XYZ file of C-alpha atoms in Angstrom:
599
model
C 0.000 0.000 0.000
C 1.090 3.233 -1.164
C 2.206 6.103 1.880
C 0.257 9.058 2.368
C 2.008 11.601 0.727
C 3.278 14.327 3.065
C 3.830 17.568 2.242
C 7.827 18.141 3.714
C 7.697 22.005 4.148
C 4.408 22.105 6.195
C 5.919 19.103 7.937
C 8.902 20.970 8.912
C 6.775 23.777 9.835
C 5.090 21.461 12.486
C 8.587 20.163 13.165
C 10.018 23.243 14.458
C 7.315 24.155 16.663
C 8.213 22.901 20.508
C 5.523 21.512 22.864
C 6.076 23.400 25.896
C 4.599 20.832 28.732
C 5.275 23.365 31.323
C 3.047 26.087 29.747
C 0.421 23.291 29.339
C 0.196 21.721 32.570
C 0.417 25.320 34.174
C -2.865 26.179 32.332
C -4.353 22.599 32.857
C -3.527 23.143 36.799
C -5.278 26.228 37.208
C -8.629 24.078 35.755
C -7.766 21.268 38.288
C -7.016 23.280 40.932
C -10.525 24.144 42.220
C -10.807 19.702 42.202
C -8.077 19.548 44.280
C -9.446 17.704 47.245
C -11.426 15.145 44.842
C -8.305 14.817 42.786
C -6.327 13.383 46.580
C -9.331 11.227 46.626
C -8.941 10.075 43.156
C -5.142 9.532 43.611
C -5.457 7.875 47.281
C -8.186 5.549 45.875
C -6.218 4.675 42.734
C -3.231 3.761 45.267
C -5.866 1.744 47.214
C -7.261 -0.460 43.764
C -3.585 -0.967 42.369
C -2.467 -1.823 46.044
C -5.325 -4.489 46.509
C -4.814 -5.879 42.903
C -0.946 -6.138 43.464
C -1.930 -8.800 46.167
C -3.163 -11.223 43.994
C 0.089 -12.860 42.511
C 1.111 -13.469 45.932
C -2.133 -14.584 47.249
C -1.839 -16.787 44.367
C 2.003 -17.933 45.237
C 1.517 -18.399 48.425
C -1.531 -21.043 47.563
C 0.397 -22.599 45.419
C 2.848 -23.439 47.697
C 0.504 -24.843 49.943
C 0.298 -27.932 47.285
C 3.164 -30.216 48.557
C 4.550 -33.138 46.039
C 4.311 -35.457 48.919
C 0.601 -35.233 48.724
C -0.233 -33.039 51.933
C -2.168 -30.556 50.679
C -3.760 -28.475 52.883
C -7.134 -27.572 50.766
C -9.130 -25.773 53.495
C -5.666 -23.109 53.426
C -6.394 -23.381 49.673
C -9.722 -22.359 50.051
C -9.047 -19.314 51.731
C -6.525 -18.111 50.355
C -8.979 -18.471 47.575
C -11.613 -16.418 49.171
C -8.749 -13.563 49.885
C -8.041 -13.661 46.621
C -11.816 -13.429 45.780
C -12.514 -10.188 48.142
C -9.528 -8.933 47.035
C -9.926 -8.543 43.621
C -13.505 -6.964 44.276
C -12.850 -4.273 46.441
C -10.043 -3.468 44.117
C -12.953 -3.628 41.156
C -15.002 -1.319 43.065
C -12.798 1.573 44.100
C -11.580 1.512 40.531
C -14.476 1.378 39.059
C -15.526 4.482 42.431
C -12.380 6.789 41.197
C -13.116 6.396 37.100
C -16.463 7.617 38.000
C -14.503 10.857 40.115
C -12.017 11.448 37.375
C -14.876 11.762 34.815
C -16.794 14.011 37.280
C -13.897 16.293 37.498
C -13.176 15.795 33.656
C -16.912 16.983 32.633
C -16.516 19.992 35.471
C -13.427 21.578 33.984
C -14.295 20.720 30.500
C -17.667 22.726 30.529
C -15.247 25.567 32.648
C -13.007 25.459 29.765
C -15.731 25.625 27.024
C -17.385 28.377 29.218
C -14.228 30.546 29.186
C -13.277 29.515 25.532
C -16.806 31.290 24.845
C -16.599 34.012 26.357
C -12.826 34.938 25.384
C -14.016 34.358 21.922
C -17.013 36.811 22.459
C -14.466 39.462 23.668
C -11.914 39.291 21.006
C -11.617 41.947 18.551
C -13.037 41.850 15.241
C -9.556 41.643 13.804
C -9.534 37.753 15.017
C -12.186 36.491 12.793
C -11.649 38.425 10.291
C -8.276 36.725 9.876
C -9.830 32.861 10.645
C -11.825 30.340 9.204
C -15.146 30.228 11.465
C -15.282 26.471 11.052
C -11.465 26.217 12.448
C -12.612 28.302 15.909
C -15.487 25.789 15.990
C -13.056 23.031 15.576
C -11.164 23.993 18.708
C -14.214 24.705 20.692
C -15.794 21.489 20.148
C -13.282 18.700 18.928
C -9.942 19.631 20.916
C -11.986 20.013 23.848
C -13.480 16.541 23.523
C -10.323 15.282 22.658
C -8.857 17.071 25.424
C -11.715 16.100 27.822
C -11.548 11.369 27.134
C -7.433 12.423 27.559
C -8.300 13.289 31.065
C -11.193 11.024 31.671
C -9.464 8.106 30.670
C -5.516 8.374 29.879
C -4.871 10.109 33.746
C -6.185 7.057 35.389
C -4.641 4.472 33.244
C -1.170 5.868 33.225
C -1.540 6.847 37.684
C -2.349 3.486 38.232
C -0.088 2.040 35.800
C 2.816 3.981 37.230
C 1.855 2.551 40.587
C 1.532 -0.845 39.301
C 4.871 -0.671 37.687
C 6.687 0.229 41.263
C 4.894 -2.080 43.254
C 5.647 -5.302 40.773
C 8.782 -4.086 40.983
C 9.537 -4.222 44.824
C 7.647 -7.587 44.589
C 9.494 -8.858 42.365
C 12.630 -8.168 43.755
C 11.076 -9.664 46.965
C 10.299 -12.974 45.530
C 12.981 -13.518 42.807
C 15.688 -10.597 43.018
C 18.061 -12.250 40.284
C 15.229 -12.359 37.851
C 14.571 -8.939 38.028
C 17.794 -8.908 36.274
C 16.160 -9.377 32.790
C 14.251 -5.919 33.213
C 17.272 -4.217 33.525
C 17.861 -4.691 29.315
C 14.449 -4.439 28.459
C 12.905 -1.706 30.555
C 15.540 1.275 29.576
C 14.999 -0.536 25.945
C 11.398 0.535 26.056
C 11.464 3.803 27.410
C 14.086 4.601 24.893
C 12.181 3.839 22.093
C 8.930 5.561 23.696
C 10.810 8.818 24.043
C 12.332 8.699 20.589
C 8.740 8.057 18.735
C 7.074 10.718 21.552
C 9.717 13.353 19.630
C 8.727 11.898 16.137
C 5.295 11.838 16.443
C 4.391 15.354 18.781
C 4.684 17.667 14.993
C 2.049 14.876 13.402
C 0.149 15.443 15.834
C -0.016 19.150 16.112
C -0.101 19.275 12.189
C -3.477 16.864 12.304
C -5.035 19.077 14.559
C -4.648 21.928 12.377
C -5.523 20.081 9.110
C -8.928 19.097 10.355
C -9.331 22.901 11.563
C -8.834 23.479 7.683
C -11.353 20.848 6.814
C -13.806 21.988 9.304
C -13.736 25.618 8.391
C -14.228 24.656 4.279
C -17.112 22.539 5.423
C -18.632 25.500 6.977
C -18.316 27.835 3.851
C -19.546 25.806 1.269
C -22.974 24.827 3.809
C -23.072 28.376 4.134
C -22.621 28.653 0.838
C -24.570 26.217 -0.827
C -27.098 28.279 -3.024
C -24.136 30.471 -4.316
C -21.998 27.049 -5.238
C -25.604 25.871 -6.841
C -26.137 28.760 -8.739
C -23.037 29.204 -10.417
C -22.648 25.409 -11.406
C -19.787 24.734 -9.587
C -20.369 21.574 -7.307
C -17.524 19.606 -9.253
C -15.020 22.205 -8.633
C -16.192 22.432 -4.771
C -16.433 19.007 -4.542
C -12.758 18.495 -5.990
C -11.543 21.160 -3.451
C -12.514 19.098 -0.851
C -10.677 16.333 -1.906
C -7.888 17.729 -1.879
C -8.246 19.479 1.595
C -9.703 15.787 2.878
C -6.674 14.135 1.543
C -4.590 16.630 3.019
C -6.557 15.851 6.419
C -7.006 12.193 6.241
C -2.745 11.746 5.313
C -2.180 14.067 8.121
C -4.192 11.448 10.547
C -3.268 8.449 8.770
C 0.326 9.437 9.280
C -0.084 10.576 12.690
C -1.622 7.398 13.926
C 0.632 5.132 11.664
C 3.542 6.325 13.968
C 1.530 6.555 16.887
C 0.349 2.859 17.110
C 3.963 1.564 16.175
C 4.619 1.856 19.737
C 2.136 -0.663 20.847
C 3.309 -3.539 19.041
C 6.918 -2.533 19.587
C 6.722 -2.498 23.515
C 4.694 -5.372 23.263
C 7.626 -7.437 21.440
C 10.196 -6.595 24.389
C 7.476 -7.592 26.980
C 6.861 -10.855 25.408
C 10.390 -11.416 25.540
C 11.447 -10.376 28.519
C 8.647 -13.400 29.974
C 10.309 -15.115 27.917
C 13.716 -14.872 29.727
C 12.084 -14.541 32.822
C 10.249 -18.649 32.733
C 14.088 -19.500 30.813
C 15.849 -18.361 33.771
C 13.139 -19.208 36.019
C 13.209 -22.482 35.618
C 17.158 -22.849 35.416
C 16.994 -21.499 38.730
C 14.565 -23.818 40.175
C 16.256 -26.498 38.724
C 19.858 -25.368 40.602
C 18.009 -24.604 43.257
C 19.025 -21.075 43.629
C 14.787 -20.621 44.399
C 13.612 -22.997 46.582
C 9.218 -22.651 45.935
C 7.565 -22.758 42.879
C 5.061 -20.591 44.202
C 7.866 -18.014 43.959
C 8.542 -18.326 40.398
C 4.727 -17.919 39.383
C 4.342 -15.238 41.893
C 7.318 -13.585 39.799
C 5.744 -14.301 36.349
C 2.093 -12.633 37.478
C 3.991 -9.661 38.734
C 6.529 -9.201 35.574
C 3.040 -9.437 33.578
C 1.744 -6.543 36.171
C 5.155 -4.891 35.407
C 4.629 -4.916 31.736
C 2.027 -4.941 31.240
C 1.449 -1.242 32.471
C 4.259 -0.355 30.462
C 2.486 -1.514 27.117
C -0.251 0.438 28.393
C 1.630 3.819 28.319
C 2.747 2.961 25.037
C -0.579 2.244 23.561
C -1.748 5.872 24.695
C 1.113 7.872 23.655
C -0.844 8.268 20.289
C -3.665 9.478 22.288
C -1.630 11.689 24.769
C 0.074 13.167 21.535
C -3.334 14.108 20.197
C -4.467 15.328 23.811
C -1.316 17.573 23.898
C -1.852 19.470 20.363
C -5.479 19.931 20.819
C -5.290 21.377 24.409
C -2.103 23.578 22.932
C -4.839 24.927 20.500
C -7.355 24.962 23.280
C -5.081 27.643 25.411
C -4.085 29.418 22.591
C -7.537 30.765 22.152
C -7.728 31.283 25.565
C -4.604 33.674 25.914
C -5.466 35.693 22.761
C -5.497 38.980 23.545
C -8.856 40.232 24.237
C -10.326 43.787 22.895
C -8.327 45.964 24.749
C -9.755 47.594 27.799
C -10.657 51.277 28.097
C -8.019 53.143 29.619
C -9.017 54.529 33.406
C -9.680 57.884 31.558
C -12.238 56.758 29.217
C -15.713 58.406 30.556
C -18.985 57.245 29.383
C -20.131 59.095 26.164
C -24.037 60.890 27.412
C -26.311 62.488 26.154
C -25.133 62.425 22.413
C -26.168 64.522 19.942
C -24.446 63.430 16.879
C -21.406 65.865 15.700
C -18.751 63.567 13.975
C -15.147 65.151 12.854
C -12.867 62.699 11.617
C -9.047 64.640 10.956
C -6.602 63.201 9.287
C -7.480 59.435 9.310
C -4.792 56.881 8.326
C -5.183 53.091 9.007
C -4.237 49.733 7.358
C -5.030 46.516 8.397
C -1.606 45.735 7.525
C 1.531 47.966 8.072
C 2.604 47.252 4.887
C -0.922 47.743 3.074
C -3.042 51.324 4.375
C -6.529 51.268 3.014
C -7.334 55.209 4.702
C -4.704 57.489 3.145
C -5.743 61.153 4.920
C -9.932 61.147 5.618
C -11.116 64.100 7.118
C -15.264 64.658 7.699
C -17.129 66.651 9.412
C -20.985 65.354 9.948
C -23.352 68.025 11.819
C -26.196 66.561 14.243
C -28.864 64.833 12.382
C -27.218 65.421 9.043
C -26.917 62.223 6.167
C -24.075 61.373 4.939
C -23.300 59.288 2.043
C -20.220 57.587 1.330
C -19.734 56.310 -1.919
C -16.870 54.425 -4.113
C -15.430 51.512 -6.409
C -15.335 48.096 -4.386
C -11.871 48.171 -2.128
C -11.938 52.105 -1.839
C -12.126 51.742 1.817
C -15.991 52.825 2.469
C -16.423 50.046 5.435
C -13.524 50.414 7.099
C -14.670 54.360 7.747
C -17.121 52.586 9.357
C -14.981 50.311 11.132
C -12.864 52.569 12.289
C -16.225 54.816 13.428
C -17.043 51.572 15.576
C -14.226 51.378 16.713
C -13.504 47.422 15.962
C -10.034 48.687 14.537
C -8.227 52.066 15.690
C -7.099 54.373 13.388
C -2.660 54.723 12.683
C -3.063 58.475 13.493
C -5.758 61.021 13.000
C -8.578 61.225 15.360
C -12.153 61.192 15.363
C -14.517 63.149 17.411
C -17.608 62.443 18.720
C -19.451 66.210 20.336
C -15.792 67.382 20.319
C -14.298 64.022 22.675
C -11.729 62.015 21.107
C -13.329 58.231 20.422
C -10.362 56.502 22.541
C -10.813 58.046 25.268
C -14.539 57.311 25.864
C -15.920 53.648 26.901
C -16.192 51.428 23.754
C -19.746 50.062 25.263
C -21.314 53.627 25.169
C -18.996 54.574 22.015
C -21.083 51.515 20.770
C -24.471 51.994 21.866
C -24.795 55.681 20.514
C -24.882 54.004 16.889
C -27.362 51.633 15.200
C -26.294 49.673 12.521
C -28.190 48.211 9.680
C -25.483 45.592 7.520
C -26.020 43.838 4.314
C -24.945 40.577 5.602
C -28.197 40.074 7.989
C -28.127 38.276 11.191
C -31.417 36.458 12.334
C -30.888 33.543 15.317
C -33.127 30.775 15.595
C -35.998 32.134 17.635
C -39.071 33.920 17.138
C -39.838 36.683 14.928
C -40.491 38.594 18.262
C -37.487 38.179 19.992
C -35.290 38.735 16.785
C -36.302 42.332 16.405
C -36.539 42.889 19.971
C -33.117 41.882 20.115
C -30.479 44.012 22.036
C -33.894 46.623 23.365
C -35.105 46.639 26.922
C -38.122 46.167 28.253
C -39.607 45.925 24.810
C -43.651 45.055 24.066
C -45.311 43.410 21.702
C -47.339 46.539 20.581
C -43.223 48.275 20.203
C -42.651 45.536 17.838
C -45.607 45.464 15.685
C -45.170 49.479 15.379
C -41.712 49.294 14.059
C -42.905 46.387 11.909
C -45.174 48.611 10.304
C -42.803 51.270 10.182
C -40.186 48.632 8.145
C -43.317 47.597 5.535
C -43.185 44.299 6.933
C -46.084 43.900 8.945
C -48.079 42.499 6.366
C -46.233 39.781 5.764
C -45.764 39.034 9.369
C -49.576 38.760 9.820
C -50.555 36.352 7.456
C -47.732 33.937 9.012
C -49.487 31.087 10.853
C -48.194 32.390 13.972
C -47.808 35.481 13.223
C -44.881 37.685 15.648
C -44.324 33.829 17.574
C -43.321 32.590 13.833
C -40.122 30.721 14.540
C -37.400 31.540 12.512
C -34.939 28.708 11.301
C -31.094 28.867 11.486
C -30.170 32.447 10.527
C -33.792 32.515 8.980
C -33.580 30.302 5.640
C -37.104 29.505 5.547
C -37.677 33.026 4.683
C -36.821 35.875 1.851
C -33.456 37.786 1.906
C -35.435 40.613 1.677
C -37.287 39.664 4.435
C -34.767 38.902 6.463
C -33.553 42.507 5.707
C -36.685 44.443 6.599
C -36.727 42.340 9.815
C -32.871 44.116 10.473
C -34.412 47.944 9.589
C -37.183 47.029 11.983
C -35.068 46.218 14.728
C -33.296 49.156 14.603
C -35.830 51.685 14.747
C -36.774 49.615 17.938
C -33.446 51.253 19.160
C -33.016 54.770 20.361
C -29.539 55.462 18.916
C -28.470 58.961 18.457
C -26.455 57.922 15.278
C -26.713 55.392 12.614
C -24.953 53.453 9.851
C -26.392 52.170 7.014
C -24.129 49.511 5.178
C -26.147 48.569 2.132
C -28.785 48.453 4.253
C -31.678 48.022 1.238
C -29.161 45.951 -1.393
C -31.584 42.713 -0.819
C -34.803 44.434 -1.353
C -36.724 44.840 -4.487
C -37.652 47.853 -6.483
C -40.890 48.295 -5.527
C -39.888 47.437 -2.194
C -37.124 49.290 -1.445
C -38.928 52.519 -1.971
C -41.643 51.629 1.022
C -38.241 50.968 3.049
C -36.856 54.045 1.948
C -39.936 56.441 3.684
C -39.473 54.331 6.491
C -35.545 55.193 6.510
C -36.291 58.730 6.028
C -38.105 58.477 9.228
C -35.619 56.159 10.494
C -32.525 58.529 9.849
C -35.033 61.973 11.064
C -32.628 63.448 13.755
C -30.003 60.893 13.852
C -26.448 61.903 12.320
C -26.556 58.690 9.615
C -23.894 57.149 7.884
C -24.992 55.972 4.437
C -22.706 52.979 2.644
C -24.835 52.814 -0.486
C -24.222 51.549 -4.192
C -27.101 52.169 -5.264
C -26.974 55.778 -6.111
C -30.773 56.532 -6.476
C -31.185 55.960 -2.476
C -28.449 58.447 -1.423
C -29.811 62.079 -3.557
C -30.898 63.416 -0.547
C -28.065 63.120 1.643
C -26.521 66.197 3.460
C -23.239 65.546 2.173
C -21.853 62.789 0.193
C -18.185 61.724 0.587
C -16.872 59.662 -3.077
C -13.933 57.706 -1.978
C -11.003 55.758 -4.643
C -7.839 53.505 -2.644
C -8.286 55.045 0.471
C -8.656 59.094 -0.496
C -11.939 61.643 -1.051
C -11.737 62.245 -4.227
C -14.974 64.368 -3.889
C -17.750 65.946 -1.711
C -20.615 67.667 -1.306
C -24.412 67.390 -2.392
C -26.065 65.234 -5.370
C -27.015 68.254 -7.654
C -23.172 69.956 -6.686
C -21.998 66.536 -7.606
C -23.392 66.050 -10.846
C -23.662 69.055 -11.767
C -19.573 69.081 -11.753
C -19.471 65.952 -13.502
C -16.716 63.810 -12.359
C -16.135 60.526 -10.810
C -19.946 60.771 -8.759
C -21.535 61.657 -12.109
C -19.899 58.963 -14.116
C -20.856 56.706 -11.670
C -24.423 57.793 -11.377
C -24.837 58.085 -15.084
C -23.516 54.687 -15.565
C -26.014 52.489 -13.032
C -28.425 54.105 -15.654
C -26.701 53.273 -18.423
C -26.492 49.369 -16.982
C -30.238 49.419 -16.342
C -30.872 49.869 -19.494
């Protein structure tokens, strides 16, 4: 069978990347820490099981012993040694079975604590961070590295504590039953934990580069579902389909790989063990034989307890696949949870009150990129309740004004002004909550048609709903639902219209009482006929709120205050429709030419 094909330079990517153990366990102790007493419980009853079951081989031993070749056996000593042996082996049962069901207790606690935190850093991280990751690879780390993370704990913790006990106590039995013998381990145990920290440094990078190759995967699922009508419409399920081939190859190699080297181990440690029983019953027996052990109730006490020994051993081997996989995925895990969150207003931000709506903006420069600026030198000034429109070419840097306005990037230099205070040094919440914003890209949750317009209001009615409804032309639709307002709404509201979905967003904001607004294509998925009803209601809408306008169609801007026409990053022009056309440059053109495409 053919290898997986690797790809060498991501490989050594992977490669040079160190695990640093210390920085995990640090951030896996401060989840633990609050288990504490459980987790002495855990580790005293794990001591207990191992400590019960590492009687049996010389419970066993010491029965055998008890049958003499001369025929005087002493069966009723048999007996209860067997009955020891019996109780023994069920208490030891029990508590394991007792601190497996603790360790998962703890493991679901600081799981959900982890996924709770993971959330909420994730809610407070800039806008920056997704705009620079796949959503499907954030998912990927929320939900699969934590599970991953969370049957590590569960499951590998226990095996490898008791294991490590097991492997010291067999070992100070067997040196009390048979200390020559123990002779054999000294080749083959250093032989095995050679070889498991030689693959542990091969196979961490697989790992870590699995991890991230299903993040890949995941996130291209995600688009194309999200995608699906667009991928329908323009014919192009073979190319899609071939994409994720490639990216499922490139997933599926990086597993198959991973786990090829992984489970070598297994195998491997299980060849030394089998032959280091092997020596053991050769020089075993050569030793009963000389005499050099005088019971051979000594001997099989010795064989059950090199089993114990490596048993355990083979045990730790089998996992390190799993531990490997455990490691990357809770090193993605924390690295989401250390990003830098939005920053936090400095102690002489003050809440921005009673707003009335004057914006200057002086001397704007920003790039998303030091090497790339979008804003070149933008300077604005918007009077209280005034429209303006801000038009341009795709990539001329209209939306990131608005960005910028939000405050979900900061500006290189230049300032902006809110009623005369600088934007950075007022709270970003009330910075926020002065604007309402109205986006092309609509955002319905799965609810009802009630609570999605209510959404972000206080203390909102059902008669404050049904008015802005009206207000947004989309009461009548609303009203011949089955259900009416308590219509529930699908995932992000497929089972109705774009256009819908888009009157539903103008509705709830008017439901707000924002001194400002922005408008970002806020009537691109409405019809003709439809977008004029919408535009009344935005003229009523916008009536003593200082609006910001992002509009390609020209038609619904003519009656702006001011309109700014921006090209890479500069305004190229300014001032009212009729000044605009009237002086026939890049406005005009543009103007002229939506008229020219209509027809």
């Amino acid at each position: 069978m053919r290898e997986p094909r690797m790809n060498l330079s991501d490989h050594r990517q992977f490669e040079k990347h160190k695990v640093d153990l210390k920085y995990i366990l640090k951030n896996l102790w401060r989840y633990m820490r609050p288990y504490l007493p459980m987790l002495i419980v855990i580790f005293l009853g794990s001591l207990a099981g191992t400590g019960l079951s590492l009687l049996g081989p010389q419970i066993c031993g010491m029965a055998i012993d008890e049958i003499k070749p001369d025929g005087s056996t002493k069966f009723k000593t048999i007996e209860l040694y067997a009955i020891i042996l019996a109780i023994t082996y069920i208490a030891s049962g029990v508590i394991t079975y007792l601190t497996s069901l603790g360790m998962n207790y703890v493991t679901r606690k600081m799981i959900k604590k982890m996924r709770q935190d993971m959330f909420a850093r994730l809610i407070s991280l800039p806008v920056s961070y997704f705009d620079t990751r796949q959503a499907g690879d954030i998912i990927s780390v929320l939900s699969y590295d934590l599970d991953t993370l969370g049957a590590s704990l569960s499951n590998d913790v226990i095996l490898v504590l008791t294991s490590v006990v097991t492997i010291v106590g067999s070992f100070i039995m067997m040196l009390v039953n048979a200390a020559m013998l123990v002779l054999v381990f000294v080749v083959t145990v250093p032989l095995t934990f050679l070889f498991t920290w030689w693959l542990t440094k091969k196979v961490q990078p697989l790992f870590r580069k699995r991890s991230a190759k299903l993040g890949q995967l995941n996130g291209f699922i995600e688009e194309i579902i999200s995608g699906q009508k667009t991928t329908k419409a323009y014919n192009a399920e073979q190319s899609v389909i071939a994409k994720f081939e490639e990216k499922n190859k490139d997933a599926v190699d990086a597993y198959t790989v991973a786990e090829s080297y992984g489970t070598i181990s297994g195998p491997s440690v299980t060849f030394i063990n089998n032959l280091s029983l092997a020596l053991v019953s050769v020089f075993g027996a050569i030793m009963y034989i000389n005499g050099s052990i005088a019971n051979i109730g000594r001997i099989s006490s010795f064989v059950l307890y090199s089993r114990k020994f490596t048993g355990p051993v083979n045990e730790i081997a089998n996992v390190i696949s799993e531990f490997q996989s455990a490691i990357a995925a809770s090193e993605r895990v924390f690295k989401v949870l250390e990003e830098p969150s939005e920053p936090a207003d400095g102690e002489d931000c003050v809440e921005l009150e009673n707003v009335k709506g004057d914006v200057e903006i002086e001397h704007l420069k920003f790039g998303y990129t030091p090497e790339k600026v979008i804003i070149n030198d933008f300077c604005l000034k918007a009077e209280a309740g005034s429209v303006v429109a801000i038009v341009g070419h795709t990539g001329a840097g209209k939306t990131t004004v608005i960005n910028l306005l939000m405050r979900f990037y900061d500006a290189d230099s230049g300032t902006i002004k809110i009623d005369g205070k600088d934007i950075t040094k007022v709270t970003r919440s009330s910075l926020r909550k002065a604007y309402t914003m109205v986006l092309q890209d609509t955002w319905l949750f799965a609810g009802t048609i009630y609570e999605n317009v209510a959404y972000g209001s206080e203390n909102v009615t059902m008669d404050d709903v049904v008015r802005v409804c009206k207000a947004a032309k989309i009461h009548s639709f609303i009203s011949k639902l089955p259900d009416g307002y308590n219509t529930m709404l699908s995932d992000n509201a497929v089972n109705i219209s774009k256009g819908q979905k888009q009157l539903l967003t103008i509705a709830r904001a008017m439901l707000l009482d924002s001194p400002m607004l922005i408008l970002d294509e806020a009537t691109s998925n409405v019809d003709t006929r439809t977008e004029q009803q919408v535009q009344e209601a935005m003229q009523s809408l916008m009536k003593g709120r200082t609006s910001f306008v992002i509009a390609h169609r020209l038609s619904t801007i003519k009656n702006s205050d001011k309109i700014l026409v921006m090209d890479h990053g500069d305004v190229v022009e300014q001032g009212t429709h009729d000044q605009l056309i009237s002086s026939g440059g890049t406005y005009a053109k543009l103007y002229y030419s939506q008229f020219e495409g209509a027809e």
